[in-house]
XYZ file of C-alpha atoms in Angstrom:
597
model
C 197.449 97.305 -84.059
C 200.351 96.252 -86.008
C 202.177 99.758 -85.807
C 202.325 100.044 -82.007
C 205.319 98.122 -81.830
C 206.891 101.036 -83.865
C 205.607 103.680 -81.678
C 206.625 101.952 -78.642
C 210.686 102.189 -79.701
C 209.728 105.748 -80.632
C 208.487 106.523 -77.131
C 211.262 107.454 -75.228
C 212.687 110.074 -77.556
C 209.826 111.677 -78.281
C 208.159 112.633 -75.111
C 206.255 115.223 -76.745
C 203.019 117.636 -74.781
C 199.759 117.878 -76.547
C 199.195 121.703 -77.339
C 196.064 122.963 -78.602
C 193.956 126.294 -78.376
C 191.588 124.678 -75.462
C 192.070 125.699 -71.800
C 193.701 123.366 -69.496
C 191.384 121.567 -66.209
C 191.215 124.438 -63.462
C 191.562 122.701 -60.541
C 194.375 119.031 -60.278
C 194.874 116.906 -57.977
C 196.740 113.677 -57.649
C 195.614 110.739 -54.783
C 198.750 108.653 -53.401
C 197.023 105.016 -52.858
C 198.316 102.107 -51.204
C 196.592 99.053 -51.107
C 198.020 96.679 -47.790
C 196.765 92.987 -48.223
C 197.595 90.717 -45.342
C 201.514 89.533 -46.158
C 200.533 86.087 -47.413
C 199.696 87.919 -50.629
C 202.327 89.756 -51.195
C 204.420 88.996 -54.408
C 207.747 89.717 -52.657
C 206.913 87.603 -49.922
C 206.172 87.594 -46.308
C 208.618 90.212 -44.741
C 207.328 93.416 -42.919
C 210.577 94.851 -44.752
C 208.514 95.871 -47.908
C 205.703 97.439 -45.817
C 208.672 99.444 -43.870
C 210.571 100.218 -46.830
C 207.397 101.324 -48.769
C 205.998 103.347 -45.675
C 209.714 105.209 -45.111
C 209.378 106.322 -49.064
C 206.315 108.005 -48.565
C 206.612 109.296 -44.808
C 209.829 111.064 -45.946
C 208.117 112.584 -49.111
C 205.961 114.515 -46.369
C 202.887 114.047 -49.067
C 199.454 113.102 -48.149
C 198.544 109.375 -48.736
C 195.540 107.418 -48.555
C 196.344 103.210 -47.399
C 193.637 100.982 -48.277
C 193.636 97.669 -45.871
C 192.807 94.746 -46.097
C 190.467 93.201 -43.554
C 193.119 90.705 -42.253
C 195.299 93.491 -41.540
C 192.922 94.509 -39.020
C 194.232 91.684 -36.973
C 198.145 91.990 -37.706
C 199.095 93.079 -34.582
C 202.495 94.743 -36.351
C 200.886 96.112 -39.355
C 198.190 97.692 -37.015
C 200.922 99.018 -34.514
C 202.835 100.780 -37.934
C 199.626 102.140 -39.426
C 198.385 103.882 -36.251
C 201.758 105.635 -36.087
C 201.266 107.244 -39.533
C 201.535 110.685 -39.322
C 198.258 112.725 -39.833
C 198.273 113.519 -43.185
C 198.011 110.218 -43.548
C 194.792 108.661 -44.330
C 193.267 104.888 -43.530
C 190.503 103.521 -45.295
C 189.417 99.650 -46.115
C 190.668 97.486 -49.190
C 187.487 95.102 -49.864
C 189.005 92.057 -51.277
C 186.752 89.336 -49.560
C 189.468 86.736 -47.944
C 188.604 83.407 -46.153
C 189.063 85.469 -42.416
C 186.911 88.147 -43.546
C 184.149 86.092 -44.853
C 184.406 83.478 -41.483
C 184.160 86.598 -39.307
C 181.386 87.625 -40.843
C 179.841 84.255 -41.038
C 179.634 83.949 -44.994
C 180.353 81.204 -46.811
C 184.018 81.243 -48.787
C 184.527 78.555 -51.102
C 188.554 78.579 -50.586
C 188.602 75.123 -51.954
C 187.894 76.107 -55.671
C 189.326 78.280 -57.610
C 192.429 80.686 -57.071
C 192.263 82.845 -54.743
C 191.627 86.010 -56.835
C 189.016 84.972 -58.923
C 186.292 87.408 -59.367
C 183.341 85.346 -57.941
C 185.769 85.027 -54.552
C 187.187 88.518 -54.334
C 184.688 91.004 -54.972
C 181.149 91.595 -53.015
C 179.132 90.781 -56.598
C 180.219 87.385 -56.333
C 177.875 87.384 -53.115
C 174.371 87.727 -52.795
C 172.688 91.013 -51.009
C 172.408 89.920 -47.365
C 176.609 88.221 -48.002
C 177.392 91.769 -49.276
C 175.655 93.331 -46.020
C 177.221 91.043 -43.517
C 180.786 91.847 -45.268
C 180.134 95.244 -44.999
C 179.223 95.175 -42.020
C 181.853 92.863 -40.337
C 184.362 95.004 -42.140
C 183.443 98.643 -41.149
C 182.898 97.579 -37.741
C 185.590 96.074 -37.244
C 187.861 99.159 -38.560
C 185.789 101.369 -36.254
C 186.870 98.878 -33.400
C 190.680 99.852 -33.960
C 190.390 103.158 -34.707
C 187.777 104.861 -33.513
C 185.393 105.899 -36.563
C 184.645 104.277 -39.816
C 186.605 105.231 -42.718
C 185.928 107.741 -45.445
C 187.676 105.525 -48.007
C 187.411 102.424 -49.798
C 188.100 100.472 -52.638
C 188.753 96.953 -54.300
C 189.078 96.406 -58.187
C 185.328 96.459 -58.740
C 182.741 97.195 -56.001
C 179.101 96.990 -57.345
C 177.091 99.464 -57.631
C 174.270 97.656 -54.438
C 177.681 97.242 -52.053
C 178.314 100.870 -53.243
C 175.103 102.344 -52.121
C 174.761 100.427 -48.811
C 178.198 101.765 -47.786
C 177.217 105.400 -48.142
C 173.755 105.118 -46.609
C 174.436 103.663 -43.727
C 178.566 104.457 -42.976
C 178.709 107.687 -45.027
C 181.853 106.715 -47.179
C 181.142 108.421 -50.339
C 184.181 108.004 -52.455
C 185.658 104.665 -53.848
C 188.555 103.216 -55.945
C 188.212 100.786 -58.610
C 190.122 99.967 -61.723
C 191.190 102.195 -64.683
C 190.161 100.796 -67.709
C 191.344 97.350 -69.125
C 190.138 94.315 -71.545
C 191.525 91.295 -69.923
C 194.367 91.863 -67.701
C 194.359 89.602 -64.103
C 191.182 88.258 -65.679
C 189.111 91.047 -65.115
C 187.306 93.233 -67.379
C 186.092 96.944 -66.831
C 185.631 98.768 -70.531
C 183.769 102.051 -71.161
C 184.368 104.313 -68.298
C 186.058 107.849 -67.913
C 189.077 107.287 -69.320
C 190.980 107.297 -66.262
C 189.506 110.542 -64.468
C 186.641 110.242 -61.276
C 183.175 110.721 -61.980
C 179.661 110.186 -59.980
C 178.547 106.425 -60.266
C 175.228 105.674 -61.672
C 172.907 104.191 -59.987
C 172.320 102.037 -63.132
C 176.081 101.133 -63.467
C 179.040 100.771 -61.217
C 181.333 101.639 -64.394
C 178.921 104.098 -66.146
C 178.806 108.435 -65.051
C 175.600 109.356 -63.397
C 173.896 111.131 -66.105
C 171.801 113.343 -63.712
C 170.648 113.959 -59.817
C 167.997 111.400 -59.852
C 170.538 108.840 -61.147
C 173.458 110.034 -59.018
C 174.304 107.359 -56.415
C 176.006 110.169 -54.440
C 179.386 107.929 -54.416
C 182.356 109.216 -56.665
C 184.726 106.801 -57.936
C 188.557 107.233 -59.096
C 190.793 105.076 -61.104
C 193.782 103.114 -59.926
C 196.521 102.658 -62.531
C 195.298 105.575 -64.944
C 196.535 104.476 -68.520
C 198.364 105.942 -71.214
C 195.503 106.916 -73.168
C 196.658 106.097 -76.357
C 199.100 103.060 -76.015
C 197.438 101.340 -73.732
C 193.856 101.143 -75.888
C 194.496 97.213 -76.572
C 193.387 94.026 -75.541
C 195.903 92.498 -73.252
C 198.556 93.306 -70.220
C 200.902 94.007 -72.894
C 198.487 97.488 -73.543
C 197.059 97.812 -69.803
C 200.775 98.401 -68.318
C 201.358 101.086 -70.298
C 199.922 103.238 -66.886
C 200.876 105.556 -64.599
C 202.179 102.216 -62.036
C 205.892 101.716 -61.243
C 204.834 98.073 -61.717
C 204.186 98.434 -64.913
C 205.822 101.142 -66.643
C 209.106 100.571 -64.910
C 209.395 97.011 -64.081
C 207.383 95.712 -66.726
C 208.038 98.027 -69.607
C 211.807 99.359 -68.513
C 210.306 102.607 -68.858
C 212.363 105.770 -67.361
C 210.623 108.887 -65.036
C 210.401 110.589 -67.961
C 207.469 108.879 -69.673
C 205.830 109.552 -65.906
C 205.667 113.144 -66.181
C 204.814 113.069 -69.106
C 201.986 110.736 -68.899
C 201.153 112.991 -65.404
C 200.853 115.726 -67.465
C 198.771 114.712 -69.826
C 196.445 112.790 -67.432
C 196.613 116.511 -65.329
C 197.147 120.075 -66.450
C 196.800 119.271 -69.768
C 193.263 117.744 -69.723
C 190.345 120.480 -70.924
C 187.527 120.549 -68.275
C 186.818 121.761 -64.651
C 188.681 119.561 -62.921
C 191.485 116.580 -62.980
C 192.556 113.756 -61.133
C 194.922 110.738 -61.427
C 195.647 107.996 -58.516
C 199.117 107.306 -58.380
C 200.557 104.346 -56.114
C 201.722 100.191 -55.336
C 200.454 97.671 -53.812
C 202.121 96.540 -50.873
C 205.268 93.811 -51.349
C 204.434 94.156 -54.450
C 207.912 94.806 -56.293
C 211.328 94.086 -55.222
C 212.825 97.555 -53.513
C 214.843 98.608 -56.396
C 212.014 99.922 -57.967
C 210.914 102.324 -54.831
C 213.892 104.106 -56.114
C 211.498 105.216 -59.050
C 207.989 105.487 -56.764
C 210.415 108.169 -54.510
C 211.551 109.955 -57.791
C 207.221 110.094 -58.578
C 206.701 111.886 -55.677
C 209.494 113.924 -55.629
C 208.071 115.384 -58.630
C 204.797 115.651 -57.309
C 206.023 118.082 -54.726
C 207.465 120.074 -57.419
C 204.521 120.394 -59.001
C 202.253 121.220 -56.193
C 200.724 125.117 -56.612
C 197.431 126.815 -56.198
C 195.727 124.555 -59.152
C 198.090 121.334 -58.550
C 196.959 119.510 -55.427
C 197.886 116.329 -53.914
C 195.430 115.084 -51.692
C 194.238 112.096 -49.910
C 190.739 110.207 -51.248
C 188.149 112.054 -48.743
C 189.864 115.295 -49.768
C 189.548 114.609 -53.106
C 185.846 113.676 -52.223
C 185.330 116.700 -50.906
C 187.288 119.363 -53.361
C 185.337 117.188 -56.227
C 182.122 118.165 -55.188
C 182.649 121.557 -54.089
C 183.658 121.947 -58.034
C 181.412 120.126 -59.568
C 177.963 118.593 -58.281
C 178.084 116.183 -61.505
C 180.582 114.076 -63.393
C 182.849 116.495 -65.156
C 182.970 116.874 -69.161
C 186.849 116.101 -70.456
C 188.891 116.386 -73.239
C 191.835 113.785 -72.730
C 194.323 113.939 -74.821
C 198.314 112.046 -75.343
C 200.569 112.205 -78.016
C 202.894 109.504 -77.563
C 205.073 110.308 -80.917
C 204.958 112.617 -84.149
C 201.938 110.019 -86.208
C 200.322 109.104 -83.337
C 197.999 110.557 -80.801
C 194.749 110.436 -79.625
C 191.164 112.550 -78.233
C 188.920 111.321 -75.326
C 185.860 113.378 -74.981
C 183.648 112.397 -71.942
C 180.324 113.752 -70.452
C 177.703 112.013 -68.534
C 176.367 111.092 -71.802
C 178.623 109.672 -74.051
C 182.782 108.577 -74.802
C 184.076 108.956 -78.328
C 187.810 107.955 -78.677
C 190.037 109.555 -81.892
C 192.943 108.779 -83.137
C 195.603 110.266 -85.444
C 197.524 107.893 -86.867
C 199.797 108.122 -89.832
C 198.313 111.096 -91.807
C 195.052 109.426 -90.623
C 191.927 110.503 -88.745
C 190.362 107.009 -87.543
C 187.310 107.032 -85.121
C 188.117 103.793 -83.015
C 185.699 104.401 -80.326
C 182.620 105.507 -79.291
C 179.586 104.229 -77.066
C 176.862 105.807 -75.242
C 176.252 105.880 -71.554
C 172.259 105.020 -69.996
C 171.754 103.170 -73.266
C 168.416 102.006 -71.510
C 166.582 102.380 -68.222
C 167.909 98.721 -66.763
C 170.089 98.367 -63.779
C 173.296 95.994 -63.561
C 172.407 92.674 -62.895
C 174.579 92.254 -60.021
C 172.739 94.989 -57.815
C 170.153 92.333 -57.051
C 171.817 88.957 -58.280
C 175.758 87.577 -57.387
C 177.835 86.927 -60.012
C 179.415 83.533 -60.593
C 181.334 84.528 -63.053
C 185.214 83.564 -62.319
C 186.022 86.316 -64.395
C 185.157 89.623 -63.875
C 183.280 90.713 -67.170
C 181.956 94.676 -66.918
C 181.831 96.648 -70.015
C 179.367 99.388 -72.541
C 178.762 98.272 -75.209
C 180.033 100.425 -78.012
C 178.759 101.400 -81.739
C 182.136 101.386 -82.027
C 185.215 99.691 -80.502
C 187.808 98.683 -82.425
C 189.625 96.824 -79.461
C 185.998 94.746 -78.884
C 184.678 94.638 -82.180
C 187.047 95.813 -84.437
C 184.733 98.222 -86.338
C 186.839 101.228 -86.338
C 186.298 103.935 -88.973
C 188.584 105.622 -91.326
C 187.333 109.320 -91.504
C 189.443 110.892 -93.708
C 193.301 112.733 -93.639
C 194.589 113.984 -90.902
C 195.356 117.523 -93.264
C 194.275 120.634 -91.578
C 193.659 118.596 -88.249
C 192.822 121.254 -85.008
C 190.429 121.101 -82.395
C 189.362 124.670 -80.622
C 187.109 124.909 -78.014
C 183.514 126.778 -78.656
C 180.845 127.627 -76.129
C 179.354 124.555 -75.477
C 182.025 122.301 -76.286
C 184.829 121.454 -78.645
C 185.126 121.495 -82.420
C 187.601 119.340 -84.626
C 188.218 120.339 -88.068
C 190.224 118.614 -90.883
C 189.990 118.211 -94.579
C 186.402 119.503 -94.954
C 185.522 118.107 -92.378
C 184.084 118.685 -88.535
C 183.281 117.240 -85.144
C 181.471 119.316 -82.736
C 182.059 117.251 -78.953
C 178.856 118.650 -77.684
C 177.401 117.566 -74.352
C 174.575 115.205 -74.841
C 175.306 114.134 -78.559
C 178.605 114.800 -80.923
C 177.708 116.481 -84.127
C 179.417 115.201 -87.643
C 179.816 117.449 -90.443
C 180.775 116.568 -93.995
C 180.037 112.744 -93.462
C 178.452 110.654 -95.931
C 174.146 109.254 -94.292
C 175.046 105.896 -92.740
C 179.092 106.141 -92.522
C 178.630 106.892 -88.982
C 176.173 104.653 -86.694
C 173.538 106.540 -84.770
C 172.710 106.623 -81.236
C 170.423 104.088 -80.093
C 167.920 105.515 -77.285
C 165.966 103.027 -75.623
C 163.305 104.601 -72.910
C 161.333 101.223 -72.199
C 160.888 100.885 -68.366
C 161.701 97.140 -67.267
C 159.018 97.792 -64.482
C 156.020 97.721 -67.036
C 156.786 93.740 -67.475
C 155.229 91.763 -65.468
C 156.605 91.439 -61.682
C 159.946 93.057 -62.736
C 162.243 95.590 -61.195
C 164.696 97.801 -61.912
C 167.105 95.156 -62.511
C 164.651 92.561 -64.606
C 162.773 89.099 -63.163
C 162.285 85.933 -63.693
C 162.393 85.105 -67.340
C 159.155 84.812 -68.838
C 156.889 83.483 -69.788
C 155.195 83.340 -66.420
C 157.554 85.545 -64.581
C 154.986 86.675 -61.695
C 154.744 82.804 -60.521
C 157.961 82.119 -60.867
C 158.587 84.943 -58.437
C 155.499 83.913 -55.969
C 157.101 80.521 -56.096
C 160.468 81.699 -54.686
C 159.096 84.050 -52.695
C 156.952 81.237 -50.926
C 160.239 78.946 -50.305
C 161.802 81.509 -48.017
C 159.009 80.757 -45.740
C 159.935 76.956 -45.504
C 162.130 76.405 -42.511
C 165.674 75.816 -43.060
C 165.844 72.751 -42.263
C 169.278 70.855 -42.858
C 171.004 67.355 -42.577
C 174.149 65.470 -42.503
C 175.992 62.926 -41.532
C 179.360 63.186 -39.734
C 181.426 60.364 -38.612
C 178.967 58.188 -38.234
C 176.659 60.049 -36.669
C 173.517 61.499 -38.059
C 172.122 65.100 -37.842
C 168.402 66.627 -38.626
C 167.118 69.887 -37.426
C 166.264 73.401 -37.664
C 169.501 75.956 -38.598
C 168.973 78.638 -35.677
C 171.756 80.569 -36.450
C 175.112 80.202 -38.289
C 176.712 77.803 -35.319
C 173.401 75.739 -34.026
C 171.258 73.371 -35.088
C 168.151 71.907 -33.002
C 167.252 68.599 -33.366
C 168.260 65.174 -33.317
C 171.344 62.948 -33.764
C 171.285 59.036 -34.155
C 172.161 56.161 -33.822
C 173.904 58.082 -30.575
C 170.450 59.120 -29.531
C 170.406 62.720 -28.609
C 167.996 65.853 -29.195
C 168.401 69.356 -27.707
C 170.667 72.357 -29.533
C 173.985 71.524 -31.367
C 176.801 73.488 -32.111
C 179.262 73.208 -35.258
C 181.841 75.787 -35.787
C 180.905 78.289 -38.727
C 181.103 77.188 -41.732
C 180.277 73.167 -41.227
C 176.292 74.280 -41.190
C 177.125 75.566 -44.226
C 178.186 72.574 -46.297
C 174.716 70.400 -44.622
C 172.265 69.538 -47.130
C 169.350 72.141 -46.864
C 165.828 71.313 -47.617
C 164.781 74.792 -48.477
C 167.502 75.332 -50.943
C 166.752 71.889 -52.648
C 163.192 73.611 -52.947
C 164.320 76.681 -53.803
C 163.677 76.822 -57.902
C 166.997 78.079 -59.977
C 164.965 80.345 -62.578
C 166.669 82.065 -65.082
C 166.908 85.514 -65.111
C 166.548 87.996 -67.469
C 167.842 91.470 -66.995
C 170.117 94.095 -68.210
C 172.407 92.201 -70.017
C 170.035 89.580 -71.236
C 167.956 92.211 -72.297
C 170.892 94.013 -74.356
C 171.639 90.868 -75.932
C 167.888 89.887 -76.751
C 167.630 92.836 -79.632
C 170.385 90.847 -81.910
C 169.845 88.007 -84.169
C 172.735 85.268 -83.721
C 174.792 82.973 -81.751
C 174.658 84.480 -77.918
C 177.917 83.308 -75.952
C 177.964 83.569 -72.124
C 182.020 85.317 -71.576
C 181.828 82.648 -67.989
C 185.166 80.525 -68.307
C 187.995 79.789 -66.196
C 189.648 82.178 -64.240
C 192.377 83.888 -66.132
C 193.040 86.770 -68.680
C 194.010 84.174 -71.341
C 190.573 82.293 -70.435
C 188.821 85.587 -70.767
C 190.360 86.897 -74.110
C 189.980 83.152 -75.432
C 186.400 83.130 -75.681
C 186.778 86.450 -77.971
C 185.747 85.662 -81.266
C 186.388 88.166 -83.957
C 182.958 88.093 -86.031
C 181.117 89.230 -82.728
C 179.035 92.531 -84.046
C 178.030 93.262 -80.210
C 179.441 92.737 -76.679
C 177.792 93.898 -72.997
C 179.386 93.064 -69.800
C 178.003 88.635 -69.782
C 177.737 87.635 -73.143
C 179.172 88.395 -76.928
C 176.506 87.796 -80.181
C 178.082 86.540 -83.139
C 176.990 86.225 -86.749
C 174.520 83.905 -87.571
C-alpha cells in the first residue's frame, strides 16, 4: 500500500496503454449520466445557474445523455419546464434516492428526524420493507408518467436491491439500472466484488453479483457510475475511490489533467478483451463549482472524436438494448491499466468468478480473487429492510488484500505475458502459468495449498424448515416462529394516542383515518390526521408483532467460521464504516466481519 504514493507522482508522466497479444472488446460504448436532485442538495447551492450551465455543456456537445431525476424534481415547476425542452437525443429517467416528499406522497413513513439525510437506511429502497419499496415505486413511476407521458426506461440510485429491481421490470418494463462502481467505504457506503466497472446481468441472488445463467438472470442489466482506475483506486478509502473516471474526483479532488481521462477511457474501452465495453461517464447536478465544466466539456469533446463504427455513445436504454443484442449473458473481460513502468494490473471477470493481478516491482502478487453464487441463498434485503446506516454490500473473497489483507506473492514478474487461447486467456512468467478459463482459473507450477480452493456450496435453504430463498426465522423452532407472525397480521391495527389533551383509540382505515373514539371531548365516528401523524400512534399489532431474528444469507456465510462475529451496523459515515475494520478478520460478507478467536 505503501508504494502508491510513489506511483501517484509518477502518474502524470507516464500515461502509458496496456499492449498485449489479446483482441480488444468489439463493440464500446460510453453512457453520459446526470443525476438532478431537487436544489436543496446541491453542494454548490440553490441556483438554477448550475443546472443551466451544466445542461448548455452538454446540449452544445450534441451527444446523447441520459438525466436521472429525482422525485422532487417532478414538482419543480422550472426544472420540469428545462427538462421537457431537452432535445431528443436526450433521455429522462428517475434517480431513486427516497426524500421526505417522495416518501409523504407515497404515504411511507420517513424518519427525517434521525440521522443525515443520506444515510443508507433513509436513501435507498432496502432500508424499506417490501410493500414501502412497492408504494415508492409506485408513487414514483406514476408520477413521471403523469409529466411526461410514459414511464421511463431508466433508473438508478447508488444501490437498488435486487426485490425493488425485479418489481420495476415486471410491472413498468425498465430493464436497465445504475448503481455504484466499486468502493470500500467512501460516503459510507460499501459495494465490493462486482465487474470491475463494466455492466453485467444482475442475479437474482445478488444485486452486486453477475447472473451466472438464464434461470438466475433477473432480466435487469446494471452499469457503473464513476468507473475506477482499476489499479490505483483498489484501496480502502476516498483517497483510492476518486481515482475514477468523475471530474469530481480526478480533477477537483486529485488536480488531475484530461490526460489521465483518456487514458483511463481507454483502458476502461477499446482496450478491454471481451465482446463488449462500457463506461458511464458524468456529474451530479450543482455538484462542482463551474470551473470544472471546463474539463466535463473537454470529456466530451473527446468523446466525439472518438465516436466510429465500434465506439458508441449512447444513452442507458440504448445501451440496454445494443447490450443484449450482443450478448444474452454478462460478458467475460479482461481489464487491464498500467498506471506507470512497475505497476499494473489484470481483471478477469465471467459470471463465475473475479481474480485481480498485479505487477508490482518485478513482482507478480495475486491480491484478489472471490467467487460469484458461492451458495444457493438470496440477499437478505430481497425480503427483509435494512437498518443498517451504512450501506454494507460485498463477496466475500479467498482473497482480498484490501478486506483481508491475504494477498499472495506468486513469484517474479520475469517472462510476464498473457495471450489469449480458445477458451480464455493464459499468463505465463517464470515457470509459471494462469489459464483465466470461464468457470474456474487454472494454476500451473504452484506449490498444493499456496493457492486457496474454490468453495462450492449446493445446499438449498428451502430444505430447512419453513425457509425461503432468502432464509427464516432462526431456529430452533423456525416454522412457529413464522405461524406466530403470520397470525399477528390478522390482528386489527388498532392504534392510540394522545394529542393535546385529547385521547384517541380506533381502527387505522387507511393512512389519514382512524375510527373510533376521542375523550374526555366525547366523540366517535371517523377521524382524520394528516399522513404521517397515524404513523407515530402506538399500534397494538406491532407491539404484538414478535422481532425474531433472522437467519439468512449472510448469517448463514458467517455461521461456517469459528470466532468473534461483528455486525459492520455503526454510525453513518465512511470513517464509522472503515472503523469497525479490524485487521485479524480472516472473512467478511456484506453484515458482519469474523475475527480470530
Amino acid at each position: 500500500m505503501n508504494k502508491r504514493s510513489g506511483v501517484t507522482a509518477l502518474l502524470l508522466g507516464l500515461m502509458l496503454l496496456l499492449t498485449t497479444e489479446a483482441r480488444a472488446a468489439e463493440l464500446n460504448m460510453v453512457t453520459p449520466v446526470f443525476p438532478v436532485r431537487d436544489c436543496s442538495y446541491w453542494r454548490e447551492g440553490c441556483d438554477t445557474k448550475h443546472f443551466d450551465d451544466l445542461r448548455n455543456v452538454v446540449i452544445e456537445s450534441e451527444l446523447p445523455a441520459t438525466w436521472l431525476i429525482h422525485y422532487d424534481v417532478l414538482v419543480d415547476n422550472y426544472l420540469m419546464k428545462e427538462l421537457t425542452n431537452l432535445p431528443d437525443n436526450q433521455e429522462i429517467g428517475l434517480f431513486l434516492e427516497v426524500t421526505r416528499r417522495w416518501a409523504e406522497e407515497a404515504r411511507v413513513k420517513f424518519d427525517w428526524e434521525e440521522e443525515h439525510w443520506s444515510a443508507a437506511d433513509k436513501l435507498f429502497s432496502s432500508g424499506y420493507t417490501l410493500e414501502e419499496r412497492r408504494k415508492l415505486v409506485d408513487e414514483a413511476f406514476n408520477k413521471f408518467r403523469e409529466k411526461f407521458g410514459e414511464y421511463p426506461k431508466a433508473y438508478g440510485c447508488w444501490y437498488v436491491d435486487g426485490y425493488t429491481m425485479e418489481y420495476i421490470r415486471e410491472k413498468y418494463g425498465a430493464e436497465v439500472v445504475l448503481g455504484l462502481a466499486d468502493q470500500y467505504s467512501t460516503d459510507g457506503y460499501q459495494t465490493w466484488g462486482q465487474y470491475i466497472n463494466q455492466p453485467y446481468y444482475v442475479s437474482k441472488k445478488s444485486a452486486i453479483e453477475p447472473a451466472k445463467h438464464e434461470e438466475d438472470n433477473s432480466g435487469v442489466v446494471k452499469i457503473l457510475w464513476a468507473p475506477r482506475e482499476p489499479t490505483l483506486s483498489f484501496g480502502d478509502s476516498v483517497e483510492f475511490s476518486n481515482f475514477s473516471l468523475q471530474v469530481n474526483d480526478y480533477n477537483r479532488g486529485k488536480g488531475l489533467p484530461h490526460d489521465y481521462f483518456v487514458r483511463l477511457l481507454n483502458d476502461l474501452t477499446i482496450n478491454v478483451k471481451g465482446s463488449v465495453s462500457q463506461v458511464v461517464i458524468g456529474l451530479e447536478v450543482g455538484e462542482v463549482n463551474e470551473v470544472f465544466l471546463a474539463e466535463l466539456s473537454r470529456q466530451l469533446e473527446t468523446l466525439k472524436e472518438m465516436e466510429g463504427e465500434d465506439f458508441k455513445v449512447v444513452t442507458m436504454s440504448d445501451f440496454n438494448r445494443f447490450y443484449r443484442e450482443k450478448t444474452s449473458e454478462s460478458a467475460t473481460l479482461l481489464v487491464s491499466s498500467q498506471p506507470s513502468k512497475t505497476y499494473e494490473s489484470y481483471w478477469y471477470m465471467s459470471p463465475d468468478y473475479r481474480l485481480g493481478l498485479f505487477v508490482e516491482d518485478n513482482q507478480v502478487i495475486l491480491k484478489d480473487y472471490r467467487y460469484y453464487h458461492q451458495n444457493l441463498w438470496r440477499d437478505n434485503d430481497q425480503v427483509r429492510r435494512d437498518g443498517r446506516h451504512n450501506l454494507s454490500r460485498l463477496v466475500p473473497a479467498l482473497v482480498d488484500e484490501v478486506a483481508l489483507g491475504n494477498q499472495i506473492v506468486l513469484g517474479k514478474s520475469d517472462g510476464f505475458e498473457i495471450q489469449e487461447i480458445e477458451d480464455g486467456y493464459v499468463i505465463r512468467f517464470e515457470d509459471k502459468t494462469i489459464k483465466l478459463k470461464k468457470e474456474e482459473p487454472v494454476f500451473e507450477g504452484f506449490k498444493p495449498g499456496e493457492i486457496p480452493e474454490k468453495i462450492t456450496d449446493e445446499t438449498n435453504p428451502e430444505e430447512r424448515g419453513c425457509f425461503g430463498l432468502a432464509g427464516g426465522y432462526k431456529e430452533p423452532y423456525s416454522c412457529v416462529k413464522e405461524w406466530i407472525v403470520r397470525a399477528t397480521q390478522l390482528i386489527p391495527d388498532i392504534r392510540y394516542s394522545s394529542i393535546e389533551g385529547e385521547k384517541f383509540l380506533g381502527l387505522k382505515v387507511d393512512e389519514e383515518h382512524l375510527v373510533g373514539v376521542r375523550w374526555p371531548n366525547i366523540k366517535t365516528g371517523k377521524f382524520y390526521f394528516e399522513f404521517p401523524i397515524l404513523e407515530n400512534f402506538l399500534s397494538i399489532k406491532k407491539k404484538l408483532t414478535p422481532d425474531f431474528e433472522w437467519f439468512g444469507k449472510q448469517e448463514y456465510e458467517v455461521s461456517k467460521y469459528k470466532g468473534e462475529v461483528i455486525d459492520k451496523q455503526a454510525e453513518y459515515g465512511q470513517d464509522n464504516l472503515r472503523r469497525i475494520d479490524r485487521e485479524d478478520k480472516v472473512f467478511e460478507n456484506g453484515y458482519y466481519i469474523v475475527v480470530e478467536q
